[in-house]
């Protein structure tokens, strides 16, 4: 399965009671697919505030996204957690909603060793027929999935990609040694072009909410051999990439979307809206 080059990890729109806003979810999906040129959407990932969504809300989001996308893009369900049995059940339930694939984050807080990581992902992947993208994000999960463990996981038939927030050396090593068809995605907008230059296929993006067409052009320029244009676009976009992490994600990107007329609401506690200084800096990114 090809998820395309630009995958956007979609925010979860909330109304003024901090409940899921279904009408705005539909509008946001249309905006991301039609205007921002997303090839796939991650639903209920970290950017979608997965830690504060109930399983019921997640499954409702998965089903809604599948129905509303209607084949216009791939829908990747965030079903990872630090509880293997819970992730297995949520993944099975997600599969029943018709999603195209799963995103499984490295288990956070309990700090498993590499063998534990392997067995965790193996157990979830073998419980479903869906394609799986694993997600290595040491800054959030404390532990890092090693290159060796990732390559071992890549031998499992339905584990077909990784979202990497590891150093470029690891990105390059995985891309060089993985089985044919296994794809590496950057999990960091600011590192997307450097990662692609050493073998990554694309990016799972936050900035894709607001600068998707320019990101798509950056990636396609590089792939087509127009490295100079890709570099210029990267340089132009870098302040946006960095600025969207002015606050804990997705605080800044939700504020930016609201400023652009996409009324996605606020964030759930323990996240809080930007303060006045942060809000000024976020608005400045929008030109």
Short mmCIF file of C-alpha atoms in Angstrom, two decimals:
data_model
loop_
_atom_site.label_atom_id
_atom_site.label_comp_id
_atom_site.label_asym_id
_atom_site.label_seq_id
_atom_site.Cartn_x
_atom_site.Cartn_y
_atom_site.Cartn_z
CA UNK A 1 0.00 0.00 0.00
CA UNK A 2 1.31 3.43 -0.96
CA UNK A 3 0.40 6.18 1.49
CA UNK A 4 1.93 8.84 -0.75
CA UNK A 5 4.65 11.33 0.08
CA UNK A 6 2.69 13.76 2.29
CA UNK A 7 0.76 12.29 5.19
CA UNK A 8 -0.88 14.77 7.54
CA UNK A 9 -1.38 13.80 11.18
CA UNK A 10 -4.78 15.44 11.54
CA UNK A 11 -5.89 17.44 14.57
CA UNK A 12 -9.18 16.51 16.19
CA UNK A 13 -11.66 19.40 15.94
CA UNK A 14 -13.53 20.21 19.15
CA UNK A 15 -16.58 22.38 19.74
CA UNK A 16 -16.92 24.93 22.55
CA UNK A 17 -17.63 22.10 25.01
CA UNK A 18 -14.45 20.28 23.94
CA UNK A 19 -16.46 17.48 22.33
CA UNK A 20 -15.67 16.27 18.81
CA UNK A 21 -17.11 18.66 16.22
CA UNK A 22 -18.25 16.36 13.44
CA UNK A 23 -19.23 19.06 10.94
CA UNK A 24 -15.83 20.71 11.31
CA UNK A 25 -14.11 17.33 11.04
CA UNK A 26 -15.70 16.91 7.63
CA UNK A 27 -14.68 20.43 6.58
CA UNK A 28 -11.14 19.91 7.82
CA UNK A 29 -10.78 16.64 5.95
CA UNK A 30 -11.95 18.28 2.73
CA UNK A 31 -9.51 21.13 3.31
CA UNK A 32 -6.59 18.78 3.91
CA UNK A 33 -7.37 16.59 0.92
CA UNK A 34 -8.40 19.24 -1.61
CA UNK A 35 -6.49 22.36 -0.56
CA UNK A 36 -3.48 21.05 1.35
CA UNK A 37 -2.86 18.05 -0.98
CA UNK A 38 -2.54 15.39 1.72
CA UNK A 39 -2.14 11.89 0.31
CA UNK A 40 -3.13 10.19 3.57
CA UNK A 41 -4.41 11.25 6.98
CA UNK A 42 -3.46 9.90 10.39
CA UNK A 43 -6.56 9.95 12.57
CA UNK A 44 -6.20 10.08 16.38
CA UNK A 45 -2.43 10.19 16.45
CA UNK A 46 -0.56 12.35 18.94
CA UNK A 47 -1.43 15.46 16.89
CA UNK A 48 -5.05 14.34 17.16
CA UNK A 49 -4.72 14.41 20.99
CA UNK A 50 -4.99 10.63 21.27
CA UNK A 51 -4.06 10.58 24.98
CA UNK A 52 -7.26 12.46 25.85
CA UNK A 53 -9.62 10.66 23.46
CA UNK A 54 -11.62 7.69 24.67
CA UNK A 55 -11.66 4.45 22.68
CA UNK A 56 -15.28 5.18 21.80
CA UNK A 57 -14.32 8.58 20.39
CA UNK A 58 -11.41 7.07 18.45
CA UNK A 59 -13.55 4.40 16.83
CA UNK A 60 -16.19 6.97 15.96
CA UNK A 61 -13.47 9.13 14.38
CA UNK A 62 -12.07 6.19 12.40
CA UNK A 63 -15.49 5.25 11.02
CA UNK A 64 -16.36 8.86 10.23
CA UNK A 65 -13.05 9.48 8.47
CA UNK A 66 -13.36 6.36 6.33
CA UNK A 67 -16.87 7.30 5.26
CA UNK A 68 -16.08 10.95 4.58
CA UNK A 69 -12.81 10.33 2.75
CA UNK A 70 -14.66 7.98 0.42
CA UNK A 71 -11.43 6.75 -1.10
CA UNK A 72 -9.96 10.21 -1.75
CA UNK A 73 -7.05 9.49 0.59
CA UNK A 74 -5.82 6.68 2.81
CA UNK A 75 -6.96 6.68 6.44
CA UNK A 76 -4.36 5.57 8.99
CA UNK A 77 -5.70 4.90 12.49
CA UNK A 78 -3.60 5.67 15.55
CA UNK A 79 -4.08 2.60 17.73
CA UNK A 80 -0.75 2.40 19.55
CA UNK A 81 -0.29 2.63 23.30
CA UNK A 82 1.94 1.31 26.06
CA UNK A 83 -0.51 -1.52 26.77
CA UNK A 84 -0.07 -4.30 24.22
CA UNK A 85 -3.37 -6.06 24.92
CA UNK A 86 -5.27 -2.78 24.73
CA UNK A 87 -3.62 -1.87 21.41
CA UNK A 88 -4.49 -5.29 19.99
CA UNK A 89 -8.16 -4.84 20.84
CA UNK A 90 -8.27 -1.26 19.56
CA UNK A 91 -6.52 -2.32 16.35
CA UNK A 92 -9.04 -5.11 15.77
CA UNK A 93 -11.91 -2.69 16.40
CA UNK A 94 -10.30 -0.14 14.08
CA UNK A 95 -9.96 -2.74 11.34
CA UNK A 96 -13.71 -3.31 11.54
CA UNK A 97 -14.33 0.38 10.76
CA UNK A 98 -12.63 0.04 7.38
CA UNK A 99 -9.45 2.05 7.94
CA UNK A 100 -6.60 1.45 5.51
CA UNK A 101 -3.74 1.03 7.98
CA UNK A 102 -2.55 1.45 11.57
CA UNK A 103 0.03 3.73 13.18
CA UNK A 104 1.62 2.18 16.28
CA UNK A 105 3.66 4.45 18.53
CA UNK A 106 6.53 3.07 20.60
CA UNK A 107 5.23 2.18 24.07
CA UNK A 108 5.89 5.12 26.36
CA UNK A 109 6.64 5.30 30.07
CA UNK A 110 7.20 1.56 30.77
CA UNK A 111 10.55 1.68 28.90
CA UNK A 112 10.75 -1.82 27.38
CA UNK A 113 14.06 -3.10 26.03
CA UNK A 114 14.52 -3.89 22.33
CA UNK A 115 13.21 -7.44 22.64
CA UNK A 116 10.16 -6.11 24.45
CA UNK A 117 9.62 -3.55 21.70
CA UNK A 118 9.87 -6.25 19.05
CA UNK A 119 7.36 -8.52 20.80
CA UNK A 120 4.96 -5.61 21.41
CA UNK A 121 4.79 -4.63 17.74
CA UNK A 122 4.83 -8.25 16.58
CA UNK A 123 1.85 -9.10 18.77
CA UNK A 124 -0.22 -6.18 17.49
CA UNK A 125 0.74 -6.62 13.83
CA UNK A 126 -0.04 -10.32 13.79
CA UNK A 127 -3.47 -9.67 15.33
CA UNK A 128 -4.64 -7.77 12.24
CA UNK A 129 -4.55 -8.00 8.46
CA UNK A 130 -4.03 -4.25 8.13
CA UNK A 131 -0.75 -2.68 7.02
CA UNK A 132 1.17 -1.24 9.96
CA UNK A 133 3.43 1.80 10.28
CA UNK A 134 5.50 1.84 13.45
CA UNK A 135 6.34 5.18 15.05
CA UNK A 136 9.68 5.89 16.69
CA UNK A 137 9.55 9.12 18.69
CA UNK A 138 12.12 9.08 21.51
CA UNK A 139 11.29 12.63 22.65
CA UNK A 140 7.80 11.48 23.66
CA UNK A 141 8.25 7.80 24.48
CA UNK A 142 11.69 8.04 26.19
CA UNK A 143 12.92 4.85 24.50
CA UNK A 144 14.04 4.53 20.85
CA UNK A 145 13.38 1.65 18.49
CA UNK A 146 16.84 0.73 17.23
CA UNK A 147 17.74 0.31 13.59
CA UNK A 148 18.23 -3.41 14.19
CA UNK A 149 14.81 -3.82 15.82
CA UNK A 150 13.14 -1.85 13.04
CA UNK A 151 14.78 -4.02 10.38
CA UNK A 152 13.71 -7.12 12.27
CA UNK A 153 10.14 -5.81 12.44
CA UNK A 154 10.28 -5.05 8.72
CA UNK A 155 10.41 -8.81 8.11
CA UNK A 156 6.84 -9.13 9.42
CA UNK A 157 4.74 -9.03 6.21
CA UNK A 158 2.22 -6.36 7.22
CA UNK A 159 4.71 -4.00 8.92
CA UNK A 160 5.42 -1.91 5.86
CA UNK A 161 6.69 1.46 7.09
CA UNK A 162 8.18 3.42 9.94
CA UNK A 163 7.67 7.02 11.02
CA UNK A 164 11.10 8.05 12.27
CA UNK A 165 12.03 10.85 14.62
CA UNK A 166 15.50 9.37 15.08
CA UNK A 167 18.75 10.95 13.81
CA UNK A 168 19.45 10.94 10.06
CA UNK A 169 22.05 8.22 10.51
CA UNK A 170 19.31 5.83 11.62
CA UNK A 171 16.95 6.97 8.85
CA UNK A 172 19.65 6.30 6.26
CA UNK A 173 20.54 2.93 7.75
CA UNK A 174 16.96 1.68 7.77
CA UNK A 175 16.32 2.94 4.24
CA UNK A 176 19.47 1.22 3.00
CA UNK A 177 18.88 -2.16 4.61
CA UNK A 178 15.10 -2.59 4.76
CA UNK A 179 13.29 -5.08 2.51
CA UNK A 180 12.01 -3.86 -0.84
CA UNK A 181 8.76 -1.96 -0.40
CA UNK A 182 9.36 -0.99 3.24
CA UNK A 183 9.15 2.80 3.47
CA UNK A 184 10.69 5.26 5.90
CA UNK A 185 8.81 8.48 6.70
CA UNK A 186 10.22 11.43 8.57
CA UNK A 187 8.17 12.26 11.63
CA UNK A 188 9.60 15.77 11.85
CA UNK A 189 8.73 18.47 9.31
CA UNK A 190 12.06 20.27 9.75
CA UNK A 191 13.92 17.05 8.94
CA UNK A 192 11.70 15.96 6.06
CA UNK A 193 13.92 17.07 3.19
CA UNK A 194 17.18 15.94 4.84
CA UNK A 195 15.54 12.58 5.59
CA UNK A 196 14.32 12.17 2.02
CA UNK A 197 17.82 13.01 0.78
CA UNK A 198 19.18 9.97 2.65
CA UNK A 199 16.45 7.56 1.61
CA UNK A 200 13.16 8.39 3.34
CA UNK A 201 10.07 8.27 1.17
CA UNK A 202 8.01 11.09 2.63
CA UNK A 203 6.83 12.80 5.81
CA UNK A 204 4.11 12.40 8.40
CA UNK A 205 3.46 16.06 8.92
CA UNK A 206 1.97 18.64 11.26
CA UNK A 207 2.77 21.57 8.94
CA UNK A 208 0.79 19.82 6.20
CA UNK A 209 -2.26 21.43 7.80
CA UNK A 210 -1.21 24.88 6.58
CA UNK A 211 1.63 24.66 4.02
CA UNK A 212 0.80 21.36 2.34
CA UNK A 213 1.12 22.48 -1.31
CA UNK A 214 4.57 23.98 -0.71
CA UNK A 215 5.68 20.83 1.12
CA UNK A 216 4.39 18.67 -1.71
CA UNK A 217 6.31 20.82 -4.20
CA UNK A 218 9.45 20.58 -2.05
CA UNK A 219 9.31 16.80 -1.99
CA UNK A 220 8.38 16.41 -5.64
CA UNK A 221 11.12 18.85 -6.68
CA UNK A 222 13.72 16.78 -4.87
CA UNK A 223 12.43 13.51 -6.29
CA UNK A 224 12.50 15.02 -9.79
CA UNK A 225 16.11 16.10 -9.33
CA UNK A 226 15.48 19.81 -8.82
CA UNK A 227 17.47 19.94 -5.61
CA UNK A 228 17.95 23.71 -5.73
CA UNK A 229 14.22 24.42 -5.72
CA UNK A 230 13.65 21.83 -3.00
CA UNK A 231 16.32 23.48 -0.84
CA UNK A 232 14.84 26.96 -1.38
CA UNK A 233 11.41 25.74 -0.34
CA UNK A 234 12.83 24.01 2.72
CA UNK A 235 14.59 27.23 3.75
CA UNK A 236 11.39 29.23 3.24
CA UNK A 237 9.27 26.76 5.19
CA UNK A 238 11.70 26.16 8.05
CA UNK A 239 10.32 28.98 10.28
CA UNK A 240 6.85 27.44 9.96
CA UNK A 241 8.17 23.96 10.72
CA UNK A 242 9.87 25.24 13.85
CA UNK A 243 7.17 27.70 14.87
CA UNK A 244 4.42 25.09 14.98
CA UNK A 245 6.26 23.59 17.92
CA UNK A 246 6.33 26.95 19.71
CA UNK A 247 3.93 25.25 22.12
CA UNK A 248 3.33 21.56 22.85
CA UNK A 249 1.78 20.10 19.69
CA UNK A 250 -0.98 20.47 18.56
CA UNK A 251 -1.55 23.75 20.42
CA UNK A 252 0.12 25.95 17.79
CA UNK A 253 -1.27 24.25 14.69
CA UNK A 254 -4.80 24.35 16.10
CA UNK A 255 -4.41 28.07 16.81
CA UNK A 256 -3.05 28.59 13.27
CA UNK A 257 -5.96 26.70 11.73
CA UNK A 258 -8.45 28.79 13.69
CA UNK A 259 -6.72 31.95 12.42
CA UNK A 260 -7.06 30.61 8.85
CA UNK A 261 -10.79 30.07 9.22
CA UNK A 262 -10.75 26.36 10.03
CA UNK A 263 -12.63 26.41 13.33
CA UNK A 264 -11.04 23.39 14.98
CA UNK A 265 -11.51 24.66 18.53
CA UNK A 266 -9.12 24.45 21.43
CA UNK A 267 -7.19 21.62 23.07
CA UNK A 268 -8.09 19.35 25.95
CA UNK A 269 -6.30 19.49 29.29
CA UNK A 270 -3.54 18.98 30.21
CA UNK A 271 -2.75 21.02 27.07
CA UNK A 272 -3.75 24.69 27.19
CA UNK A 273 -4.14 27.41 24.54
CA UNK A 274 -1.17 29.64 23.66
CA UNK A 275 -0.51 32.70 25.77
CA UNK A 276 -0.52 36.15 24.16
CA UNK A 277 3.18 36.13 23.24
CA UNK A 278 2.97 32.64 21.77
CA UNK A 279 -0.19 33.56 19.85
CA UNK A 280 1.56 36.61 18.33
CA UNK A 281 4.45 34.45 17.14
CA UNK A 282 2.10 31.84 15.66
CA UNK A 283 0.16 34.52 13.77
CA UNK A 284 3.44 35.88 12.42
CA UNK A 285 4.11 32.52 10.78
CA UNK A 286 0.98 32.90 8.68
CA UNK A 287 2.32 36.01 6.95
#
